[in-house]
Short mmCIF file of N, CA and C in Angstrom, two decimals:
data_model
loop_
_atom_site.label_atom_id
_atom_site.label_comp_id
_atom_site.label_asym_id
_atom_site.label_seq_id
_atom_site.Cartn_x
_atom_site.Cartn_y
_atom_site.Cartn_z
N UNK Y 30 164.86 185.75 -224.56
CA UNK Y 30 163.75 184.87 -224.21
C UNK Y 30 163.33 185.20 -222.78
N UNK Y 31 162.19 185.30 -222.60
CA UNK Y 31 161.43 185.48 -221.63
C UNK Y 31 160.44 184.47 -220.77
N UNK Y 32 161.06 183.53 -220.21
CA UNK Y 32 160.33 182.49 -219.97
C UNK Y 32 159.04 182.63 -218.89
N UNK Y 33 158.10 181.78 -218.46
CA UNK Y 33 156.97 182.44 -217.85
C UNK Y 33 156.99 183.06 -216.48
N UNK Y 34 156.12 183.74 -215.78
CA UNK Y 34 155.68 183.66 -214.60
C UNK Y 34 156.94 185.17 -214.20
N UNK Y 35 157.49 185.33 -215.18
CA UNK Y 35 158.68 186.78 -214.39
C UNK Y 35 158.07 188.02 -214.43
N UNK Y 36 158.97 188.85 -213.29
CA UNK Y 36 158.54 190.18 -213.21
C UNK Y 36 159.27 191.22 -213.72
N UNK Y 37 159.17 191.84 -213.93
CA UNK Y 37 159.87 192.79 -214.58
C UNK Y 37 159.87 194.00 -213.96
N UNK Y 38 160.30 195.01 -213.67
CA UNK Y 38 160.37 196.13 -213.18
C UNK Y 38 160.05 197.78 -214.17
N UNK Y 39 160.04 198.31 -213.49
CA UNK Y 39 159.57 199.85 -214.96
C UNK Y 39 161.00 199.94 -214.94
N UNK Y 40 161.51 200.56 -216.13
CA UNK Y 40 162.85 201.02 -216.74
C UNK Y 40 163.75 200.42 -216.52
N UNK Y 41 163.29 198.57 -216.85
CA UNK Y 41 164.52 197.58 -217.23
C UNK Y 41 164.92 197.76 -218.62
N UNK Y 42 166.33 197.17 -219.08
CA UNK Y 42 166.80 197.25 -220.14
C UNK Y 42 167.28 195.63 -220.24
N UNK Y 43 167.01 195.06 -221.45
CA UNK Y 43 167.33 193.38 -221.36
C UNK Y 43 167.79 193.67 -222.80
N UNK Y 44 169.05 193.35 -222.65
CA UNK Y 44 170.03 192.84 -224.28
C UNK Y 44 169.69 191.74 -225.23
N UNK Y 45 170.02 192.15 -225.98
CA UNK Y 45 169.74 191.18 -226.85
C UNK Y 45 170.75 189.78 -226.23
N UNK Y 46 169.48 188.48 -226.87
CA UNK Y 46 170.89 187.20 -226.80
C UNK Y 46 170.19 186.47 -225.16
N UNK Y 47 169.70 187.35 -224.30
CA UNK Y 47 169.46 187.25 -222.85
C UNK Y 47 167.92 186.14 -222.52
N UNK Y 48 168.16 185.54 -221.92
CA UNK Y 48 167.33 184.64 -220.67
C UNK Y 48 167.28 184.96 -219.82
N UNK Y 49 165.49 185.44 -219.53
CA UNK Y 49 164.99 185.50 -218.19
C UNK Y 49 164.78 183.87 -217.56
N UNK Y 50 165.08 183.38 -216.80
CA UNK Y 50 164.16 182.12 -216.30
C UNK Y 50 163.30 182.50 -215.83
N UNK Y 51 162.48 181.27 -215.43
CA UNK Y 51 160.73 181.10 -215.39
C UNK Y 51 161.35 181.45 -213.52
N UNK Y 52 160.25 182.51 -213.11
CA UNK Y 52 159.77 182.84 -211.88
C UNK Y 52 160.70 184.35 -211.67
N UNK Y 53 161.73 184.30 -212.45
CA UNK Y 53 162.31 185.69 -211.81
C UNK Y 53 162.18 186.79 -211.60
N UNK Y 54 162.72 187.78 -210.92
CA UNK Y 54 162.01 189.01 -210.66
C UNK Y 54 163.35 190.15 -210.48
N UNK Y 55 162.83 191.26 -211.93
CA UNK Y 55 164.25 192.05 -212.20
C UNK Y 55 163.62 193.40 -211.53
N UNK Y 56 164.38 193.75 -210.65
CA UNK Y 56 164.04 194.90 -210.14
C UNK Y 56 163.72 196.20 -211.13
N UNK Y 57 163.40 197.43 -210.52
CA UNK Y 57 163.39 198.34 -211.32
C UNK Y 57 164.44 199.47 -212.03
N UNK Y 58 164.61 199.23 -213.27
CA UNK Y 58 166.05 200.19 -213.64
C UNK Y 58 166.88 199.54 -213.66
N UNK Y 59 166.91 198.39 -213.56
CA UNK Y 59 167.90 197.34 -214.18
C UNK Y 59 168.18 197.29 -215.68
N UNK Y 60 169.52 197.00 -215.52
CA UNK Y 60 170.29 196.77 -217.31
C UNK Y 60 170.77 195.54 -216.97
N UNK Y 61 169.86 194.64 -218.10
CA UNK Y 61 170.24 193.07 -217.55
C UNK Y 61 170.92 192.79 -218.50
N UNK Y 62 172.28 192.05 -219.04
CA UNK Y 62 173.49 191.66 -219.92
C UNK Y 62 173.25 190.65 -219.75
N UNK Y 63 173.07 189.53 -219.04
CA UNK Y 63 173.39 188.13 -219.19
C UNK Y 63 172.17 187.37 -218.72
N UNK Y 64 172.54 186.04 -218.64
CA UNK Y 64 171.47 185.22 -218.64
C UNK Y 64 171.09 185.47 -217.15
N UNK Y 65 169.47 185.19 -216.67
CA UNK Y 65 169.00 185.32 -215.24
C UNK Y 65 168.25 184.18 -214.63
N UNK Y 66 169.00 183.06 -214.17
CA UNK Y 66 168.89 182.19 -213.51
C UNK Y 66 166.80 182.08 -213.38
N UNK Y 67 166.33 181.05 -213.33
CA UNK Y 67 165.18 180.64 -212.67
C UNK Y 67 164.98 181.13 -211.18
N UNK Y 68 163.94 181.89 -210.79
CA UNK Y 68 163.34 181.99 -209.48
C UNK Y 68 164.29 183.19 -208.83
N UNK Y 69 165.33 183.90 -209.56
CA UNK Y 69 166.06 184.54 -208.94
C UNK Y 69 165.93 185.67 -208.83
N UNK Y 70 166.17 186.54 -207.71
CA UNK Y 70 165.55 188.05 -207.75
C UNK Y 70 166.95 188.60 -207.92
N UNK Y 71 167.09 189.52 -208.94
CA UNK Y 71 168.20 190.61 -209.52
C UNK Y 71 167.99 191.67 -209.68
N UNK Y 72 168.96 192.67 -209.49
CA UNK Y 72 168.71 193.82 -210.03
C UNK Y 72 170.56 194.84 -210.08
N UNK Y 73 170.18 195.83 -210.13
CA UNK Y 73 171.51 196.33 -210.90
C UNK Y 73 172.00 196.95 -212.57
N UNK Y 74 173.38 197.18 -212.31
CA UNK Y 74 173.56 196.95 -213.89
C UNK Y 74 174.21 196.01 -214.09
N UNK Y 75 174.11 194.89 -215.08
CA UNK Y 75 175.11 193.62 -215.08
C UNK Y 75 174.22 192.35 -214.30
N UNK Y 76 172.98 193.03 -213.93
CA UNK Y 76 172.20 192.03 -212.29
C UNK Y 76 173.19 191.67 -211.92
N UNK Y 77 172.85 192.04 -210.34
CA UNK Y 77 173.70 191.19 -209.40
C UNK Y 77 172.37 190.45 -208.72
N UNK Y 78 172.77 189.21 -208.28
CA UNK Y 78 171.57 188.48 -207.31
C UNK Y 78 171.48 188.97 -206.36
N UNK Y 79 170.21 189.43 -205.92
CA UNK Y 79 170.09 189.47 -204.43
C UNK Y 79 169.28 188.46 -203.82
N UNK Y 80 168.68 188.15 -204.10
CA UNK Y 80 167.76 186.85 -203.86
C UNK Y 80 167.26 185.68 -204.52
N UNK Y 81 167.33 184.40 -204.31
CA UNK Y 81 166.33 183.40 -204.73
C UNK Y 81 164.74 183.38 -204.07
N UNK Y 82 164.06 183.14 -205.04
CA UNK Y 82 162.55 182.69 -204.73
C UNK Y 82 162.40 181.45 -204.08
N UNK Y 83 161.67 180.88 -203.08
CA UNK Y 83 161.71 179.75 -202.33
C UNK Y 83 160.73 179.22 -203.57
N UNK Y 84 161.64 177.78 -203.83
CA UNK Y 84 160.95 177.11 -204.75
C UNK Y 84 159.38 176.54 -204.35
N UNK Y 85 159.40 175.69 -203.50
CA UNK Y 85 158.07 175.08 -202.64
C UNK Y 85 157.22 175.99 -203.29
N UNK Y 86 157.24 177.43 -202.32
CA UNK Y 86 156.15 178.75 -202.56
C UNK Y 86 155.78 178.79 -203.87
N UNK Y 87 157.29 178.84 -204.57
CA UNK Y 87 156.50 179.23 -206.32
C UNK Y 87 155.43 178.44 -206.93
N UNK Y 88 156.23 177.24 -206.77
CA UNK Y 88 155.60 175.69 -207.13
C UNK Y 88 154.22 175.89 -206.72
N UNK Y 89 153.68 176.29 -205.49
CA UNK Y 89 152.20 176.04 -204.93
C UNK Y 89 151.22 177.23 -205.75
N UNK Y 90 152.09 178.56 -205.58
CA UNK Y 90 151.59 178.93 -206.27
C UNK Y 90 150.77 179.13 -207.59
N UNK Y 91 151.88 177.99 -208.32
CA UNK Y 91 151.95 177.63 -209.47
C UNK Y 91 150.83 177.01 -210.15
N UNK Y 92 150.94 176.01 -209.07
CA UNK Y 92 149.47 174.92 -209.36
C UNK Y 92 148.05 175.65 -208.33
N UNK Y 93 148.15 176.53 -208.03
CA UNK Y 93 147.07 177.29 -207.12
C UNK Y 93 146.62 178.50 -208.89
N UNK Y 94 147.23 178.22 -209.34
CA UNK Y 94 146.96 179.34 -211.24
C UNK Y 94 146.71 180.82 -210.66
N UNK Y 95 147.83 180.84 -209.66
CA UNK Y 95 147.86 182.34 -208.81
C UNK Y 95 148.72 183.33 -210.18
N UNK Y 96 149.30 182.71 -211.28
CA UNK Y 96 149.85 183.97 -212.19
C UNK Y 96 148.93 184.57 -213.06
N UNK Y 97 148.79 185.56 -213.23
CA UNK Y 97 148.40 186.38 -214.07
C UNK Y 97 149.25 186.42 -215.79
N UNK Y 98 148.83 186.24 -216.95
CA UNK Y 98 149.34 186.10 -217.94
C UNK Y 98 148.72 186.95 -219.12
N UNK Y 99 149.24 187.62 -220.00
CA UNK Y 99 149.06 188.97 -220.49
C UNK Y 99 148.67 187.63 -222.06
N UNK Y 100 147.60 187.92 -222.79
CA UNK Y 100 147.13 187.17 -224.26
C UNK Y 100 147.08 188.24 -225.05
N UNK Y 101 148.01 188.28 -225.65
CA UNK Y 101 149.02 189.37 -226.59
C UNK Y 101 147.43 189.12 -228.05
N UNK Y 102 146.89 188.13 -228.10
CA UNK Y 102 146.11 187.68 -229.73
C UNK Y 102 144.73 188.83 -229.12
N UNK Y 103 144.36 188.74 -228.16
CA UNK Y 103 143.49 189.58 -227.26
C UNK Y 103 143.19 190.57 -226.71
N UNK Y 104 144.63 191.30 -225.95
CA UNK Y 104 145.20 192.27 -225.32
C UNK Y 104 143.63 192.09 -224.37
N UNK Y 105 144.14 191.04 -223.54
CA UNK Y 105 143.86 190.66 -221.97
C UNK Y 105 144.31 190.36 -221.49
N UNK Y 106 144.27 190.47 -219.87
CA UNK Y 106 144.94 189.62 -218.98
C UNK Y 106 144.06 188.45 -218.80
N UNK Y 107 144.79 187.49 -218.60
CA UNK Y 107 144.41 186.32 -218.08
C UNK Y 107 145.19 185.73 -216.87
N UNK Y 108 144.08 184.30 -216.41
CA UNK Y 108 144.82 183.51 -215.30
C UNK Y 108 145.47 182.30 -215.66
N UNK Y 109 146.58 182.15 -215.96
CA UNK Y 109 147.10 180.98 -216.63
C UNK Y 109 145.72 180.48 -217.71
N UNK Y 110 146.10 181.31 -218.81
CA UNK Y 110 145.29 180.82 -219.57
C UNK Y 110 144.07 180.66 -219.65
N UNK Y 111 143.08 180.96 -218.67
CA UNK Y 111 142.27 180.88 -219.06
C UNK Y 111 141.29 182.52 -218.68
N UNK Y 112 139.85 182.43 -219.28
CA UNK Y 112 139.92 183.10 -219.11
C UNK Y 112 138.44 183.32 -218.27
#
C-alpha cells in the first residue's frame, strides 16, 4: 500500500506485504522490506531512516493543494484532484 503524497525514487524495489505512509520519501535505489513510517525520509537496503519530514510544513503544504497527483482513469497529472 501506497498511501498519498510519497516520493519515490528511480530504482526502488518495495516487497510485497509493505506500507509506504502518507508524506514519505524513499530515496533512490532503495530495497524497501518493511513498513515506512508517515513523513519519513529512508533509504538503503532494509530503509534505514535518515530523516523525518517536519510535520507543520507538510500539513501547510497540504492544505496549500501544493501535491501533485498522477489520475491513473486519465493518465494525467493533477493537483489534488482537481484538475
Amino acid at each position: 500500500v501506497i498511501e498519498d503524497n510519497v516520493w519515490i525514487g528511480m530504482n526502488v524495489s518495495i516487497a510485497a506485504g509493505v506500507t509506504i505512509g502518507e508524506g514519505a520519501i524513499i530515496s533512490m535505489g532503495s530495497v524497501v522490506t518493511k513498513d515506512v513510517d508517515p513523513l519519513s525520509i529512508v533509504g538503503g537496503t532494509g530503509v534505514r531512516v535518515i530523516n523525518k519530514r517536519d510535520r507543520e510544513h507538510y500539513e501547510n503544504l497540504k492544505m496549500a493543494n501544493k501535491f501533485l497527483i498522477r489520475d491513473s482513469n486519465e493518465n494525467k497529472t493533477v493537483r489534488n484532484g482537481r484538475r
